[in-house]
């Protein structure tokens, strides 16, 4: 209650079926004449990139396409996109895809106006100037990268992730159109959806930054995602489910942008970096085990999570309600046939000490976990996941 509330988001968010059509007039209103469309091969092959390109062309805006973004992009991939952008005279960057393409687009726009190398800006608030205008359009319902001030790049040499955090990473406009999500394969739908659910749960239980504002977004995100993730995976053409996932992920992203993540993401990074487990698969597997551990750190909030996830906990003692939240997530993973053990991911018990060491060193995230988590606790959670 004695907190100063602060809230950041893009200048404009357009969301709903057909919202992508607004890209043309909005880009024109920004004065764009020449745009670079940053995407990846999967999104280009699905035909979405052509649709978006045509929307811009119809407004008389020239468009070149860079479609070489890799999943979980590394610094080399990022530099390739910057080099392509420097060859043209672009006045707009459009990022189209999952978190991978949107993050590369956001960093490219920054590097067109800031000197030096990308690594000069790794960390918080190091970017000096706004980039050229960006519009981000997610094609997955997961990362929330369209509304966060973060961009995440892999650094295989350092066996880590590099995160750039700055208000200048936020796009000028975020456009969330569930039609763009229909072609997402079930495996991407489940993985990116679990990432979004992790963002909502972690922001809601963030030790220092959860506020009355972020809680509103986090709770509605949990309701929408948990009621529709199974259906979106089971039947990708179900538009109601795609709508819930698109808006739920947007809300989770807004919560993430203004509160943040903690234990789940700290423990998931070593799985991604060392074993190339996709971000959402790693978060999905770890989420219920970290929630089980964290529950006593904030019993009322974990009990509320259980209710948001649709659990009938009426009449149960509050502690049991809190533990029911983790069980609800396990049931989602089981129904979607997602990995729910390290063994499923072919990661053996011998790998645990090194992963635990790497995760425990992430004090940025662990210090804001709702329950104090030591290196031994981290190791114990990984062992529970075997
Ligand atoms: N910026 C942030 O705040 C933030 C937050 C969380 C994660 N991330 C980062 O986001 C990345 C992961 O993003 P992601 O989970 O969205 O996956 P992704 O962008 O890596 O895409 C995964 C795959 O799905 C395909 N795909 C995406 N949309 C599709 C569609 N509509 N139809 C057909 N194929 C489609 C892509 O081609 C790709 O092969 C990681 O690098 C992660 O670190 C960023
Ligand atoms: Fe995430």
mmCIF file of N, CA and C in Angstrom, residues 242-297:
data_model
loop_
_atom_site.group_PDB
_atom_site.id
_atom_site.type_symbol
_atom_site.label_atom_id
_atom_site.label_comp_id
_atom_site.label_asym_id
_atom_site.label_seq_id
_atom_site.Cartn_x
_atom_site.Cartn_y
_atom_site.Cartn_z
ATOM 1 N N UNK A 242 -7.848 -19.540 -29.352
ATOM 2 C CA UNK A 242 -6.730 -18.691 -29.810
ATOM 3 C C UNK A 242 -6.868 -17.265 -29.261
ATOM 4 N N UNK A 243 -8.095 -16.765 -29.191
ATOM 5 C CA UNK A 243 -8.323 -15.414 -28.660
ATOM 6 C C UNK A 243 -7.885 -15.349 -27.193
ATOM 7 N N UNK A 244 -8.364 -16.337 -26.403
ATOM 8 C CA UNK A 244 -8.002 -16.357 -24.981
ATOM 9 C C UNK A 244 -6.486 -16.416 -24.807
ATOM 10 N N UNK A 245 -5.843 -17.243 -25.621
ATOM 11 C CA UNK A 245 -4.391 -17.396 -25.490
ATOM 12 C C UNK A 245 -3.668 -16.109 -25.893
ATOM 13 N N UNK A 246 -4.142 -15.472 -26.972
ATOM 14 C CA UNK A 246 -3.480 -14.246 -27.449
ATOM 15 C C UNK A 246 -3.602 -13.126 -26.412
ATOM 16 N N UNK A 247 -4.818 -12.942 -25.890
ATOM 17 C CA UNK A 247 -5.025 -11.849 -24.924
ATOM 18 C C UNK A 247 -4.417 -12.232 -23.566
ATOM 19 N N UNK A 248 -4.547 -13.506 -23.202
ATOM 20 C CA UNK A 248 -3.957 -13.971 -21.937
ATOM 21 C C UNK A 248 -2.449 -13.761 -21.940
ATOM 22 N N UNK A 249 -1.821 -14.076 -23.072
ATOM 23 C CA UNK A 249 -0.370 -13.916 -23.157
ATOM 24 C C UNK A 249 0.024 -12.430 -23.159
ATOM 25 N N UNK A 250 -0.806 -11.611 -23.809
ATOM 26 C CA UNK A 250 -0.571 -10.148 -23.770
ATOM 27 C C UNK A 250 -0.616 -9.650 -22.324
ATOM 28 N N UNK A 251 -1.643 -10.074 -21.594
ATOM 29 C CA UNK A 251 -1.785 -9.620 -20.197
ATOM 30 C C UNK A 251 -0.616 -10.138 -19.338
ATOM 31 N N UNK A 252 -0.226 -11.393 -19.581
ATOM 32 C CA UNK A 252 0.917 -11.943 -18.826
ATOM 33 C C UNK A 252 2.177 -11.129 -19.144
ATOM 34 N N UNK A 253 2.307 -10.719 -20.405
ATOM 35 C CA UNK A 253 3.469 -9.914 -20.813
ATOM 36 C C UNK A 253 3.458 -8.552 -20.135
ATOM 37 N N UNK A 254 2.269 -7.950 -20.022
ATOM 38 C CA UNK A 254 2.174 -6.635 -19.357
ATOM 39 C C UNK A 254 2.551 -6.786 -17.878
ATOM 40 N N UNK A 255 2.085 -7.878 -17.259
ATOM 41 C CA UNK A 255 2.450 -8.130 -15.855
ATOM 42 C C UNK A 255 3.962 -8.327 -15.742
ATOM 43 N N UNK A 256 4.513 -9.118 -16.658
ATOM 44 C CA UNK A 256 5.956 -9.381 -16.661
ATOM 45 C C UNK A 256 6.764 -8.090 -16.839
ATOM 46 N N UNK A 257 6.303 -7.229 -17.744
ATOM 47 C CA UNK A 257 7.037 -6.002 -18.041
ATOM 48 C C UNK A 257 7.121 -5.095 -16.815
ATOM 49 N N UNK A 258 6.121 -5.175 -15.941
ATOM 50 C CA UNK A 258 6.042 -4.238 -14.825
ATOM 51 C C UNK A 258 6.328 -4.869 -13.462
ATOM 52 N N UNK A 259 6.322 -6.193 -13.400
ATOM 53 C CA UNK A 259 6.754 -6.902 -12.175
ATOM 54 C C UNK A 259 7.994 -7.692 -12.586
ATOM 55 N N UNK A 260 7.836 -8.967 -12.966
ATOM 56 C CA UNK A 260 9.012 -9.706 -13.461
ATOM 57 C C UNK A 260 8.940 -11.168 -13.082
ATOM 58 N N UNK A 261 9.963 -11.897 -13.486
ATOM 59 C CA UNK A 261 9.994 -13.335 -13.232
ATOM 60 C C UNK A 261 10.995 -13.632 -12.116
ATOM 61 N N UNK A 262 10.984 -14.875 -11.648
ATOM 62 C CA UNK A 262 11.925 -15.246 -10.582
ATOM 63 C C UNK A 262 12.369 -16.701 -10.699
ATOM 64 N N UNK A 263 11.994 -17.568 -9.736
ATOM 65 C CA UNK A 263 12.587 -18.900 -9.642
ATOM 66 C C UNK A 263 12.472 -19.764 -10.896
ATOM 67 N N UNK A 264 11.282 -19.809 -11.500
ATOM 68 C CA UNK A 264 11.102 -20.699 -12.654
ATOM 69 C C UNK A 264 12.094 -20.331 -13.765
ATOM 70 N N UNK A 265 12.156 -19.035 -14.081
ATOM 71 C CA UNK A 265 13.051 -18.622 -15.165
ATOM 72 C C UNK A 265 14.529 -18.816 -14.775
ATOM 73 N N UNK A 266 14.862 -18.625 -13.502
ATOM 74 C CA UNK A 266 16.259 -18.847 -13.076
ATOM 75 C C UNK A 266 16.645 -20.309 -13.305
ATOM 76 N N UNK A 267 15.736 -21.224 -12.972
ATOM 77 C CA UNK A 267 16.062 -22.651 -13.107
ATOM 78 C C UNK A 267 15.951 -23.126 -14.550
ATOM 79 N N UNK A 268 15.191 -22.385 -15.359
ATOM 80 C CA UNK A 268 14.996 -22.851 -16.742
ATOM 81 C C UNK A 268 16.166 -22.465 -17.664
ATOM 82 N N UNK A 269 16.865 -21.355 -17.358
ATOM 83 C CA UNK A 269 17.940 -20.926 -18.269
ATOM 84 C C UNK A 269 18.995 -22.018 -18.513
ATOM 85 N N UNK A 270 19.495 -22.714 -17.479
ATOM 86 C CA UNK A 270 20.511 -23.749 -17.768
ATOM 87 C C UNK A 270 19.988 -24.861 -18.694
ATOM 88 N N UNK A 271 18.714 -25.152 -18.631
ATOM 89 C CA UNK A 271 18.171 -26.193 -19.535
ATOM 90 C C UNK A 271 18.218 -25.720 -20.984
ATOM 91 N N UNK A 272 17.941 -24.425 -21.178
ATOM 92 C CA UNK A 272 17.953 -23.876 -22.532
ATOM 93 C C UNK A 272 19.373 -23.761 -23.064
ATOM 94 N N UNK A 273 20.255 -23.215 -22.230
ATOM 95 C CA UNK A 273 21.605 -22.917 -22.702
ATOM 96 C C UNK A 273 22.419 -24.204 -22.900
ATOM 97 N N UNK A 274 22.364 -25.117 -21.932
ATOM 98 C CA UNK A 274 23.199 -26.333 -21.997
ATOM 99 C C UNK A 274 22.569 -27.421 -22.855
ATOM 100 N N UNK A 275 21.234 -27.538 -22.779
ATOM 101 C CA UNK A 275 20.581 -28.700 -23.415
ATOM 102 C C UNK A 275 19.614 -28.306 -24.534
ATOM 103 N N UNK A 276 19.586 -27.018 -24.865
ATOM 104 C CA UNK A 276 18.767 -26.512 -25.970
ATOM 105 C C UNK A 276 17.291 -26.870 -25.828
ATOM 106 N N UNK A 277 16.824 -26.972 -24.599
ATOM 107 C CA UNK A 277 15.393 -27.194 -24.374
ATOM 108 C C UNK A 277 14.695 -25.870 -24.669
ATOM 109 N N UNK A 278 13.632 -25.860 -25.534
ATOM 110 C CA UNK A 278 12.961 -24.577 -25.808
ATOM 111 C C UNK A 278 12.490 -23.904 -24.509
ATOM 112 N N UNK A 279 12.582 -22.573 -24.518
ATOM 113 C CA UNK A 279 12.268 -21.757 -23.330
ATOM 114 C C UNK A 279 10.934 -22.175 -22.662
ATOM 115 N N UNK A 280 9.895 -22.327 -23.466
ATOM 116 C CA UNK A 280 8.574 -22.639 -22.901
ATOM 117 C C UNK A 280 8.484 -24.058 -22.362
ATOM 118 N N UNK A 281 9.189 -24.989 -22.989
ATOM 119 C CA UNK A 281 9.173 -26.382 -22.508
ATOM 120 C C UNK A 281 9.868 -26.449 -21.146
ATOM 121 N N UNK A 282 10.995 -25.767 -21.026
ATOM 122 C CA UNK A 282 11.726 -25.766 -19.753
ATOM 123 C C UNK A 282 10.881 -25.103 -18.661
ATOM 124 N N UNK A 283 10.264 -23.965 -18.978
ATOM 125 C CA UNK A 283 9.435 -23.281 -17.975
ATOM 126 C C UNK A 283 8.233 -24.128 -17.582
ATOM 127 N N UNK A 284 7.629 -24.792 -18.577
ATOM 128 C CA UNK A 284 6.447 -25.619 -18.305
ATOM 129 C C UNK A 284 6.791 -26.740 -17.345
ATOM 130 N N UNK A 285 7.890 -27.415 -17.599
ATOM 131 C CA UNK A 285 8.308 -28.518 -16.730
ATOM 132 C C UNK A 285 8.575 -28.020 -15.302
ATOM 133 N N UNK A 286 9.277 -26.903 -15.186
ATOM 134 C CA UNK A 286 9.706 -26.436 -13.862
ATOM 135 C C UNK A 286 8.593 -25.753 -13.076
ATOM 136 N N UNK A 287 7.628 -25.159 -13.796
ATOM 137 C CA UNK A 287 6.624 -24.312 -13.134
ATOM 138 C C UNK A 287 5.956 -24.998 -11.934
ATOM 139 N N UNK A 288 5.368 -26.218 -12.072
ATOM 140 C CA UNK A 288 4.670 -26.771 -10.904
ATOM 141 C C UNK A 288 5.616 -27.119 -9.758
ATOM 142 N N UNK A 289 6.859 -27.518 -10.082
ATOM 143 C CA UNK A 289 7.793 -27.903 -9.012
ATOM 144 C C UNK A 289 8.262 -26.675 -8.241
ATOM 145 N N UNK A 290 8.492 -25.577 -8.959
ATOM 146 C CA UNK A 290 8.884 -24.341 -8.268
ATOM 147 C C UNK A 290 7.686 -23.789 -7.477
ATOM 148 N N UNK A 291 6.468 -23.910 -8.054
ATOM 149 C CA UNK A 291 5.271 -23.439 -7.322
ATOM 150 C C UNK A 291 5.081 -24.225 -6.025
ATOM 151 N N UNK A 292 5.299 -25.538 -6.095
ATOM 152 C CA UNK A 292 5.176 -26.393 -4.909
ATOM 153 C C UNK A 292 6.137 -25.907 -3.818
ATOM 154 N N UNK A 293 7.361 -25.593 -4.247
ATOM 155 C CA UNK A 293 8.378 -25.106 -3.307
ATOM 156 C C UNK A 293 7.983 -23.729 -2.762
ATOM 157 N N UNK A 294 7.504 -22.859 -3.650
ATOM 158 C CA UNK A 294 7.242 -21.463 -3.279
ATOM 159 C C UNK A 294 5.966 -21.257 -2.473
ATOM 160 N N UNK A 295 5.040 -22.235 -2.530
ATOM 161 C CA UNK A 295 3.678 -22.014 -1.991
ATOM 162 C C UNK A 295 3.682 -21.409 -0.587
ATOM 163 N N UNK A 296 4.535 -21.912 0.303
ATOM 164 C CA UNK A 296 4.486 -21.378 1.681
ATOM 165 C C UNK A 296 5.121 -19.994 1.794
ATOM 166 N N UNK A 297 5.737 -19.533 0.722
ATOM 167 C CA UNK A 297 6.293 -18.173 0.729
ATOM 168 C C UNK A 297 5.203 -17.115 0.593
#
